[in-house]
Short mmCIF file of C-alpha atoms and ligand atoms in Angstrom, two decimals:
data_model
loop_
_atom_site.label_atom_id
_atom_site.label_comp_id
_atom_site.label_asym_id
_atom_site.label_seq_id
_atom_site.Cartn_x
_atom_site.Cartn_y
_atom_site.Cartn_z
CA UNK A 1 8.11 32.93 23.69
CA UNK A 2 5.01 33.07 25.85
CA UNK A 3 2.56 30.71 24.56
CA UNK A 4 -0.65 32.11 23.26
CA UNK A 5 -3.61 30.29 25.06
CA UNK A 6 -6.30 32.01 23.72
CA UNK A 7 -7.79 33.81 20.70
CA UNK A 8 -8.34 36.71 22.75
CA UNK A 9 -4.68 37.34 23.40
CA UNK A 10 -3.72 37.38 19.61
CA UNK A 11 -4.49 40.90 18.91
CA UNK A 12 -6.69 39.92 16.22
CA UNK A 13 -9.33 42.32 14.45
CA UNK A 14 -12.68 41.93 15.93
CA UNK A 15 -14.17 40.88 12.57
CA UNK A 16 -11.60 37.95 12.55
CA UNK A 17 -12.67 37.18 15.98
CA UNK A 18 -16.19 37.08 14.88
CA UNK A 19 -15.47 34.76 12.25
CA UNK A 20 -13.39 32.35 14.71
CA UNK A 21 -16.07 32.45 16.93
CA UNK A 22 -18.76 31.74 14.25
CA UNK A 23 -16.79 28.42 13.38
CA UNK A 24 -16.94 27.37 16.84
CA UNK A 25 -13.07 27.62 17.55
CA UNK A 26 -13.08 28.30 21.19
CA UNK A 27 -9.32 27.67 21.76
CA UNK A 28 -6.45 28.08 19.31
CA UNK A 29 -4.75 24.86 18.27
CA UNK A 30 -1.15 24.57 19.17
CA UNK A 31 0.08 25.48 15.91
CA UNK A 32 -2.06 28.42 16.02
CA UNK A 33 -0.88 29.28 19.50
CA UNK A 34 2.65 29.21 18.43
CA UNK A 35 2.43 30.70 14.77
CA UNK A 36 0.00 33.47 14.98
CA UNK A 37 1.67 36.02 17.30
CA UNK A 38 4.96 36.06 15.39
CA UNK A 39 3.21 36.19 12.02
CA UNK A 40 0.94 39.08 13.05
CA UNK A 41 4.23 40.74 14.26
CA UNK A 42 5.45 40.32 10.72
CA UNK A 43 7.84 37.58 10.93
CA UNK A 44 8.33 34.81 8.55
CA UNK A 45 7.19 31.37 9.73
CA UNK A 46 8.38 27.91 9.29
CA UNK A 47 5.85 25.38 10.52
CA UNK A 48 6.28 21.77 10.86
CA UNK A 49 2.75 20.84 11.15
CA UNK A 50 0.51 18.23 9.54
CA UNK A 51 -2.82 18.50 8.26
CA UNK A 52 -5.53 18.39 10.93
CA UNK A 53 -3.38 20.70 13.16
CA UNK A 54 -5.18 23.76 12.38
CA UNK A 55 -2.36 25.14 10.10
CA UNK A 56 -4.57 26.79 7.65
CA UNK A 57 -6.08 29.27 10.18
CA UNK A 58 -2.58 29.67 11.68
CA UNK A 59 -1.62 31.32 8.41
CA UNK A 60 -5.08 32.74 7.11
CA UNK A 61 -5.67 34.81 10.27
CA UNK A 62 -2.23 36.57 10.06
CA UNK A 63 -2.60 37.06 6.11
CA UNK A 64 -6.10 38.83 6.67
CA UNK A 65 -4.87 40.75 9.89
CA UNK A 66 -2.29 42.32 7.55
CA UNK A 67 -4.79 42.79 4.39
CA UNK A 68 -7.33 44.49 6.53
CA UNK A 69 -7.66 48.24 6.30
CA UNK A 70 -5.28 48.44 3.15
CA UNK A 71 -6.25 49.40 -0.41
CA UNK A 72 -7.88 46.71 -2.59
CA UNK A 73 -7.36 45.77 -6.26
CA UNK A 74 -4.21 43.81 -6.29
CA UNK A 75 -3.24 40.61 -5.09
CA UNK A 76 -1.31 40.85 -1.92
CA UNK A 77 -1.12 37.12 -0.77
CA UNK A 78 -0.55 33.83 -2.49
CA UNK A 79 -0.94 30.42 -1.05
CA UNK A 80 0.57 27.39 -3.07
CA UNK A 81 -0.72 24.11 -2.43
CA UNK A 82 0.03 20.53 -3.84
CA UNK A 83 -3.50 19.86 -4.93
CA UNK A 84 -6.79 20.97 -6.30
CA UNK A 85 -8.92 19.41 -3.49
CA UNK A 86 -6.49 21.26 -0.94
CA UNK A 87 -6.81 24.62 -2.97
CA UNK A 88 -10.50 24.42 -2.73
CA UNK A 89 -10.60 23.61 0.89
CA UNK A 90 -7.89 26.36 1.68
CA UNK A 91 -9.94 28.87 -0.28
CA UNK A 92 -13.29 27.82 1.47
CA UNK A 93 -11.55 28.17 4.97
CA UNK A 94 -10.04 31.49 4.20
CA UNK A 95 -13.72 32.71 2.88
CA UNK A 96 -15.09 31.55 6.18
CA UNK A 97 -12.52 33.44 8.26
CA UNK A 98 -12.77 36.57 6.05
CA UNK A 99 -16.68 36.48 6.27
CA UNK A 100 -16.91 39.65 8.14
CA UNK A 101 -14.57 41.57 5.75
CA UNK A 102 -14.71 42.57 2.30
CA UNK A 103 -11.54 40.54 1.61
CA UNK A 104 -11.69 38.43 -1.48
CA UNK A 105 -10.44 35.00 -2.00
CA UNK A 106 -9.74 32.91 -5.31
CA UNK A 107 -8.70 29.63 -6.15
CA UNK A 108 -6.43 28.87 -9.17
CA UNK A 109 -6.10 25.13 -10.38
CA UNK A 110 -6.23 23.09 -13.28
CA UNK A 111 -9.04 20.97 -14.70
CA UNK A 112 -11.40 23.87 -14.99
CA UNK A 113 -11.95 27.05 -17.21
CA UNK A 114 -9.43 29.72 -17.16
CA UNK A 115 -11.90 32.72 -17.55
CA UNK A 116 -12.75 33.05 -14.31
CA UNK A 117 -9.22 32.69 -12.95
CA UNK A 118 -8.01 35.14 -15.46
CA UNK A 119 -10.65 37.50 -13.93
CA UNK A 120 -9.45 36.96 -10.45
CA UNK A 121 -5.96 38.25 -11.70
CA UNK A 122 -7.51 41.21 -13.46
CA UNK A 123 -9.58 42.45 -10.65
CA UNK A 124 -6.53 41.69 -8.38
CA UNK A 125 -8.46 39.30 -5.86
CA UNK A 126 -6.64 39.90 -2.30
CA UNK A 127 -5.82 36.19 -1.73
CA UNK A 128 -5.00 33.72 -4.17
CA UNK A 129 -4.86 29.98 -3.47
CA UNK A 130 -3.15 28.13 -6.33
CA UNK A 131 -1.65 24.76 -7.54
CA UNK A 132 1.74 25.35 -9.10
CA UNK A 133 1.05 24.07 -12.61
CA UNK A 134 -2.09 26.24 -13.66
CA UNK A 135 -0.28 29.24 -11.53
CA UNK A 136 2.59 29.13 -13.90
CA UNK A 137 0.22 29.04 -16.99
CA UNK A 138 -1.29 32.40 -15.87
CA UNK A 139 1.94 33.84 -14.77
CA UNK A 140 3.31 33.53 -18.25
CA UNK A 141 0.87 35.59 -19.72
CA UNK A 142 -0.20 39.42 -19.88
CA UNK A 143 -2.60 39.34 -17.24
CA UNK A 144 -0.66 37.16 -14.73
CA UNK A 145 1.20 39.75 -12.86
CA UNK A 146 1.74 39.63 -9.03
CA UNK A 147 3.61 42.74 -8.50
CA UNK A 148 2.02 43.74 -5.40
CA UNK A 149 2.58 40.49 -3.69
CA UNK A 150 3.45 40.87 0.16
CA UNK A 151 2.60 37.40 1.59
CA UNK A 152 3.61 34.11 0.21
CA UNK A 153 2.64 30.90 1.65
CA UNK A 154 4.09 27.28 0.94
CA UNK A 155 1.70 24.80 2.26
CA UNK A 156 2.41 20.95 2.47
CA UNK A 157 5.70 21.86 1.04
CA UNK A 158 6.90 18.12 1.34
CA UNK A 159 4.10 17.04 -0.46
CA UNK A 160 4.78 19.54 -3.14
CA UNK A 161 8.37 18.23 -3.58
CA UNK A 162 7.16 14.76 -3.55
CA UNK A 163 5.00 15.49 -6.27
CA UNK A 164 7.87 16.86 -8.35
CA UNK A 165 6.84 20.62 -8.13
CA UNK A 166 10.28 21.98 -7.10
CA UNK A 167 11.03 23.19 -10.68
CA UNK A 168 7.66 25.01 -10.89
CA UNK A 169 8.07 26.63 -7.46
CA UNK A 170 11.45 27.92 -8.57
CA UNK A 171 9.88 29.29 -11.76
CA UNK A 172 7.15 30.86 -9.88
CA UNK A 173 9.45 32.43 -7.43
CA UNK A 174 11.32 34.10 -10.44
CA UNK A 175 7.89 35.91 -11.21
CA UNK A 176 7.32 37.15 -7.89
CA UNK A 177 8.57 40.68 -6.58
CA UNK A 178 12.02 40.68 -5.06
CA UNK A 179 11.22 43.07 -2.35
CA UNK A 180 10.86 41.90 1.22
CA UNK A 181 7.70 40.07 1.76
CA UNK A 182 6.53 37.79 4.45
CA UNK A 183 6.90 33.97 3.82
CA UNK A 184 5.23 31.14 5.75
CA UNK A 185 6.49 27.97 4.96
CA UNK A 186 4.57 24.80 6.24
CA UNK A 187 5.55 21.00 5.98
CA UNK A 188 4.45 17.80 7.69
CA UNK A 189 8.13 16.58 7.51
CA UNK A 190 11.40 18.14 7.26
CA UNK A 191 13.75 16.20 5.11
CA UNK A 192 16.91 17.72 3.83
CA UNK A 193 15.39 19.21 0.36
CA UNK A 194 12.57 21.08 2.52
CA UNK A 195 15.31 22.55 4.95
CA UNK A 196 17.20 23.75 2.10
CA UNK A 197 14.17 25.18 0.40
CA UNK A 198 13.09 26.76 3.33
CA UNK A 199 16.48 28.34 3.92
CA UNK A 200 16.31 29.90 0.43
CA UNK A 201 12.76 31.21 1.09
CA UNK A 202 12.69 32.57 4.69
CA UNK A 203 14.49 35.21 6.69
CA UNK A 204 14.97 34.61 10.25
CA UNK A 205 11.72 32.70 10.53
CA UNK A 206 9.87 31.78 13.74
CA UNK A 207 9.97 27.89 14.06
CA UNK A 208 7.04 26.43 14.89
CA UNK A 209 7.29 22.39 15.69
CA UNK A 210 4.04 21.13 16.54
CA UNK A 211 4.98 17.70 17.55
CA UNK A 212 4.51 15.45 14.54
CA UNK A 213 1.99 13.08 14.91
CA UNK A 214 3.33 9.71 15.13
CA UNK A 215 0.00 8.13 15.64
CA UNK A 216 -3.22 9.29 14.66
CA UNK A 217 -5.26 11.42 17.10
CA UNK A 218 -6.21 9.65 20.13
CA UNK A 219 -9.84 10.22 19.44
CA UNK A 220 -9.55 7.98 16.44
CA UNK A 221 -10.58 4.31 17.34
CA UNK A 222 -8.50 2.04 14.89
CA UNK A 223 -9.49 -1.35 14.01
CA UNK A 224 -8.26 -4.01 11.76
CA UNK A 225 -10.41 -6.57 9.96
CA UNK A 226 -8.37 -9.55 8.71
CA UNK A 227 -10.44 -10.77 5.52
CA UNK A 228 -9.53 -12.42 2.24
CA UNK A 229 -9.15 -10.15 -0.62
CA UNK A 230 -12.11 -11.50 -2.32
CA UNK A 231 -14.46 -10.89 0.42
CA UNK A 232 -13.51 -7.41 0.99
CA UNK A 233 -16.33 -5.90 -0.84
CA UNK A 234 -18.86 -8.11 0.98
CA UNK A 235 -17.49 -6.99 4.25
CA UNK A 236 -17.80 -3.42 3.39
CA UNK A 237 -21.27 -3.77 2.46
CA UNK A 238 -22.25 -5.93 5.62
CA UNK A 239 -20.55 -3.22 7.98
CA UNK A 240 -22.67 -0.47 5.88
CA UNK A 241 -25.77 -2.76 6.09
CA UNK A 242 -25.42 -3.12 9.91
CA UNK A 243 -24.38 0.54 10.21
CA UNK A 244 -21.19 -0.32 11.93
CA UNK A 245 -19.78 2.12 9.02
CA UNK A 246 -21.72 5.25 8.67
CA UNK A 247 -20.58 7.94 6.16
CA UNK A 248 -16.97 7.03 5.17
CA UNK A 249 -14.09 7.49 2.85
CA UNK A 250 -12.98 4.11 1.58
CA UNK A 251 -9.59 4.21 0.20
CA UNK A 252 -8.41 1.84 -2.59
CA UNK A 253 -4.93 1.42 -3.80
CA UNK A 254 -5.58 2.25 -7.49
CA UNK A 255 -7.81 3.95 -9.68
CA UNK A 256 -9.21 0.97 -11.22
CA UNK A 257 -10.07 -0.80 -7.81
CA UNK A 258 -11.82 2.56 -6.69
CA UNK A 259 -14.04 2.16 -9.77
CA UNK A 260 -14.72 -1.45 -9.21
CA UNK A 261 -15.38 -0.93 -5.68
CA UNK A 262 -17.75 2.06 -6.34
CA UNK A 263 -19.65 -0.05 -8.77
CA UNK A 264 -20.05 -2.69 -6.45
CA UNK A 265 -21.27 -0.79 -3.65
CA UNK A 266 -23.69 0.86 -5.89
CA UNK A 267 -25.11 -2.30 -6.96
CA UNK A 268 -25.44 -3.24 -3.09
CA UNK A 269 -27.56 -0.11 -2.99
CA UNK A 270 -25.20 2.15 -1.31
CA UNK A 271 -24.96 5.80 -2.56
CA UNK A 272 -21.71 6.23 -3.66
CA UNK A 273 -18.99 8.89 -5.25
CA UNK A 274 -15.71 8.49 -6.72
CA UNK A 275 -12.64 10.68 -6.55
CA UNK A 276 -9.37 9.81 -8.22
CA UNK A 277 -6.84 11.17 -10.75
CA UNK A 278 -8.71 10.05 -13.89
CA UNK A 279 -11.78 12.20 -13.10
CA UNK A 280 -12.44 15.50 -14.48
CA UNK A 281 -11.91 18.48 -12.18
CA UNK A 282 -15.84 18.91 -12.15
CA UNK A 283 -16.42 15.18 -11.27
CA UNK A 284 -14.14 15.50 -8.39
CA UNK A 285 -15.52 18.72 -7.01
CA UNK A 286 -19.01 17.36 -7.38
CA UNK A 287 -18.04 14.08 -5.78
CA UNK A 288 -16.52 15.98 -2.79
CA UNK A 289 -19.27 18.48 -2.44
CA UNK A 290 -21.85 15.68 -2.54
CA UNK A 291 -20.17 13.69 0.18
CA UNK A 292 -19.74 16.69 2.08
CA UNK A 293 -23.39 17.35 1.72
CA UNK A 294 -24.31 14.04 2.56
CA UNK A 295 -25.75 13.39 -0.75
CA UNK A 296 -23.34 10.21 -0.90
CA UNK A 297 -22.92 8.01 2.03
CA UNK A 298 -19.72 6.74 0.63
CA UNK A 299 -16.71 8.46 -1.20
CA UNK A 300 -14.20 5.98 -2.85
CA UNK A 301 -10.98 7.47 -3.23
CA UNK A 302 -7.31 6.80 -4.21
CA UNK A 303 -4.54 8.63 -2.31
CA UNK A 304 -4.96 11.86 -4.00
CA UNK A 305 -7.38 12.66 -1.42
CA UNK A 306 -5.52 11.26 1.62
CA UNK A 307 -3.76 14.31 2.51
CA UNK A 308 -5.23 17.68 3.22
CA UNK A 309 -8.87 17.17 2.63
CA UNK A 310 -11.08 18.02 5.46
CA UNK A 311 -14.54 16.61 5.73
CA UNK A 312 -16.46 17.64 8.82
CA UNK A 313 -18.16 15.18 10.91
CA UNK A 314 -16.46 12.30 9.16
CA UNK A 315 -17.44 8.88 10.77
CA UNK A 316 -15.14 6.66 9.27
CA UNK A 317 -12.22 6.12 7.15
CA UNK A 318 -12.18 2.58 5.71
CA UNK A 319 -8.59 1.39 4.14
CA UNK A 320 -9.89 -1.14 1.70
CA UNK A 321 -6.53 -1.80 0.90
CA UNK A 322 -3.66 -1.55 3.55
CA UNK A 323 -1.74 1.82 2.66
CA UNK A 324 1.51 1.02 1.27
CA UNK A 325 3.52 3.15 3.70
CA UNK A 326 2.99 3.89 7.37
CA UNK A 327 2.94 7.48 6.53
CA UNK A 328 0.00 7.10 4.26
CA UNK A 329 -1.84 5.34 7.00
CA UNK A 330 -1.42 8.14 9.28
CA UNK A 331 -2.62 10.46 6.72
CA UNK A 332 -5.40 8.53 5.69
CA UNK A 333 -6.54 7.77 9.33
CA UNK A 334 -5.77 11.57 9.89
CA UNK A 335 -9.09 12.38 7.76
CA UNK A 336 -11.20 11.28 10.71
CA UNK A 337 -11.12 12.41 14.27
CA UNK A 338 -9.97 15.97 13.28
CA UNK A 339 -9.48 18.60 15.83
CA UNK A 340 -12.12 17.66 18.55
CA UNK A 341 -14.12 15.27 16.57
CA UNK A 342 -14.31 11.41 16.89
CA UNK A 343 -14.24 8.91 14.26
CA UNK A 344 -13.17 5.22 13.45
CA UNK A 345 -10.65 3.74 11.02
CA UNK A 346 -10.99 0.53 9.79
CA UNK A 347 -8.47 -1.37 7.66
CA UNK A 348 -9.31 -4.42 5.80
CA UNK A 349 -6.27 -6.60 5.65
CA UNK A 350 -5.72 -9.65 3.50
CA UNK A 351 -3.11 -12.23 4.28
CA UNK A 352 -0.87 -11.00 1.62
CA UNK A 353 -0.73 -7.41 3.23
CA UNK A 354 0.22 -8.72 6.63
CA UNK A 355 3.73 -7.32 5.88
CA UNK A 356 2.39 -3.81 5.54
CA UNK A 357 0.45 -4.05 8.68
CA UNK A 358 3.50 -4.91 10.87
CA UNK A 359 5.30 -1.92 9.24
CA UNK A 360 2.34 0.42 10.22
CA UNK A 361 2.20 -1.02 13.58
CA UNK A 362 5.98 -0.41 14.27
CA UNK A 363 5.35 3.20 13.18
CA UNK A 364 2.46 3.78 15.42
CA UNK A 365 4.20 2.33 18.21
CA UNK A 366 1.17 -0.44 19.14
CA UNK A 367 -0.69 -3.12 17.64
CA UNK A 368 -4.05 -2.31 15.94
CA UNK A 369 -6.97 -4.01 17.47
CA UNK A 370 -8.27 -6.92 15.51
CA UNK A 371 -11.96 -7.31 14.71
CA UNK A 372 -14.03 -9.86 13.51
CA UNK A 373 -17.42 -9.69 12.19
CA UNK A 374 -19.82 -12.21 13.78
CA UNK A 375 -22.32 -14.06 11.47
CA UNK A 376 -20.29 -13.05 8.23
CA UNK A 377 -19.09 -15.59 6.07
CA UNK A 378 -15.41 -14.87 5.50
CA UNK A 379 -14.84 -17.89 3.19
CA UNK A 380 -17.71 -16.90 0.85
CA UNK A 381 -15.32 -16.27 -2.03
CA UNK A 382 -17.86 -15.37 -4.84
CA UNK A 383 -16.39 -11.97 -5.44
CA UNK A 384 -14.97 -11.67 -9.09
CA UNK A 385 -11.62 -10.39 -8.90
CA UNK A 386 -11.55 -6.47 -8.75
CA UNK A 387 -8.44 -6.42 -11.08
CA UNK A 388 -7.73 -7.90 -14.37
CA UNK A 389 -4.15 -8.48 -13.90
CA UNK A 390 -3.72 -10.35 -17.14
CA UNK A 391 -5.40 -7.70 -19.04
CA UNK A 392 -3.47 -5.02 -17.51
CA UNK A 393 -0.14 -6.88 -18.28
CA UNK A 394 -1.05 -7.42 -21.74
CA UNK A 395 -1.92 -3.58 -22.23
CA UNK A 396 1.56 -2.65 -20.65
CA UNK A 397 3.40 -5.14 -23.10
CA UNK A 398 1.53 -3.57 -26.04
CA UNK A 399 2.40 -0.33 -24.98
CA UNK A 400 5.87 -1.02 -24.29
CA UNK A 401 6.11 -2.67 -27.96
CA UNK A 402 4.31 0.50 -29.30
CA UNK A 403 7.08 2.64 -27.64
CA UNK A 404 10.05 0.64 -29.04
CA UNK A 405 8.55 0.64 -32.40
CA UNK A 406 7.97 4.53 -32.39
CA UNK A 407 11.56 4.77 -31.14
CA UNK A 408 12.84 2.78 -33.86
CA UNK A 409 10.82 4.33 -36.58
CA UNK A 410 12.05 7.84 -35.35
CA UNK A 411 15.60 6.59 -35.42
CA UNK A 412 15.22 5.07 -38.93
CA UNK A 413 13.47 8.41 -40.00
CA UNK A 414 16.39 10.54 -38.62
CA UNK A 415 18.91 8.17 -40.43
CA UNK A 416 16.87 8.41 -43.71
CA UNK A 417 16.45 12.14 -43.48
CA UNK A 418 20.30 12.28 -42.84
CA UNK A 419 21.10 10.29 -46.06
CA UNK A 420 18.66 12.38 -48.04
CA UNK A 421 15.31 12.08 -49.22
CA UNK A 422 15.22 8.44 -50.58
CA UNK A 423 11.61 7.37 -50.66
CA UNK A 424 8.73 7.66 -53.02
CA UNK A 425 5.86 8.59 -50.79
CA UNK A 426 4.32 5.13 -50.99
CA UNK A 427 5.54 4.08 -47.61
CA UNK A 428 3.80 4.68 -44.31
CA UNK A 429 1.15 1.88 -44.67
CA UNK A 430 0.64 -0.66 -42.03
CA UNK A 431 3.07 -3.46 -41.14
CA UNK A 432 6.16 -1.50 -40.70
CA UNK A 433 6.79 -3.55 -37.58
CA UNK A 434 10.52 -3.95 -38.08
CA UNK A 435 10.97 -0.28 -37.89
CA UNK A 436 13.05 -0.51 -41.28
CA UNK A 437 14.65 2.71 -42.54
CA UNK A 438 11.72 4.67 -44.09
CA UNK A 439 12.28 8.27 -44.57
CA UNK A 440 9.70 10.91 -43.87
CA UNK A 441 5.93 10.16 -43.77
CA UNK A 442 3.81 10.92 -40.79
CA UNK A 443 4.49 9.74 -37.21
CA UNK A 444 2.43 6.56 -36.27
CA UNK A 445 1.52 8.53 -33.13
CA UNK A 446 -1.55 6.06 -32.65
CA UNK A 447 0.64 3.45 -31.64
CA UNK A 448 1.26 5.22 -28.47
CA UNK A 449 -2.60 5.13 -27.71
CA UNK A 450 -3.66 2.85 -25.06
CA UNK A 451 -0.52 3.18 -23.00
CA UNK A 452 -1.66 2.77 -19.41
CA UNK A 453 -1.90 6.09 -17.47
CA UNK A 454 0.07 6.53 -14.56
CA UNK A 455 -2.04 5.65 -11.25
P1 AMP B 501 -6.31 22.21 8.99
O1 AMP B 501 -5.20 21.53 9.52
O2 AMP B 501 -5.95 23.84 8.79
O3 AMP B 501 -6.70 21.62 7.74
O4 AMP B 501 -7.52 22.21 9.84
C1 AMP B 501 -7.99 21.11 10.35
C2 AMP B 501 -9.61 21.27 10.93
O5 AMP B 501 -9.46 21.89 12.16
C3 AMP B 501 -10.53 22.14 10.20
O6 AMP B 501 -11.70 21.62 9.96
C4 AMP B 501 -10.60 23.35 11.02
O7 AMP B 501 -11.67 23.90 10.58
C5 AMP B 501 -10.32 22.87 12.23
N1 AMP B 501 -9.95 23.86 13.14
C6 AMP B 501 -8.83 24.65 13.00
N2 AMP B 501 -8.66 25.61 14.02
C7 AMP B 501 -9.46 25.10 15.10
C8 AMP B 501 -9.60 25.50 16.55
N3 AMP B 501 -9.01 26.45 16.89
N4 AMP B 501 -10.54 24.84 17.09
C9 AMP B 501 -11.25 23.82 16.48
N5 AMP B 501 -11.12 23.44 15.22
C10 AMP B 501 -10.17 24.01 14.54
#
């Protein structure tokens, strides 16, 4: 297929061309060059492209082109994405691209009120961007029909499968119309399960393989700061103080560490927001919006944010903890240096994280430059530990015991019920530790409280 080098050759409606020009896109990215033309011609597309490649516009522009000039009042395009943040981001990008049209877009995701989303269904918003769980909640109800759907997009399909969304995706498919429709399927990687799912969903797709980035964009300067674990916060504060790090997303390994790092930065006078799985949707949205708007200098995040989130003009990514897999490293570092922009990615590596660094360097194919901050006292180990492993361990042991107790009580209850009611209602007081057979009575659910939430 002839490579489409310019937007002008893509036969897009002038209203879409105006939006592209408003956004300052002068040249299509490779995935756009390869995908837009066959998509506008009505073909299915199977795209192997990572975040940062411009894939959103690659599927949104053909969708808009298709929807323009048709009757309104029914949802015609559905984009499924793995995370709430990505849903909000795709929605925003779709709105920007639809700015000169009357096409409407809504995001459907959990953690926020159902009401406005129910209305989006009822008024038949043109394009819906949804995460699987909340979408299913709607589809199971009277208002949740998508009978007029023409275009389906599965975005970051590999991430969806990683997150265990395959059953939801299959259930959603069962709600969608069976008649011919156009499907776009995007995935950063193509493992067997993805190829299989794509085979089920697509018909004679145009294959778009944008070479998978084995390394972050060339515009990203990467550096490694070897530093003892206990001096990491001090190092970060110092880099911020010296303006070596400007605005930055700081990634930590766990939610707990994200909270602690944010707290310590705040105490150090840095304006900081946090985003991780234990924060409410409102808090997550506020944190991201505040960071994008420049209200916060630093956004501390766990991996939830590592994929798909696009923050314009991001100067720095700081891996406060070394990412556990090389792919995570590439994704995290990919938050900066998007498209034409430049950015820096700094990784703080404690001696015990050396092995992870080696794996990352093998993957990116070259050593990462080591840096040392002059006049910084690396042995200044005054930091209190960021984690309380002992307490965590105790909590886990308590939760496991409670679970064992609950099981044993449930078993005893079943046995007692099987043997007929034999109790007199006086049971159920505290101290049933051994879980002896005691029929009936309220379950002691309270034992389960305090079980550590998954990261
Ligand atoms: P995506 O991979 O869709 O998340 O897009 C990554 C970033 O690239 C977003 O900030 C887009 O606004 C930007 N972008 C998309 N297409 C282009 C283009 N043709 N030229 C410059 N930037 C683009």
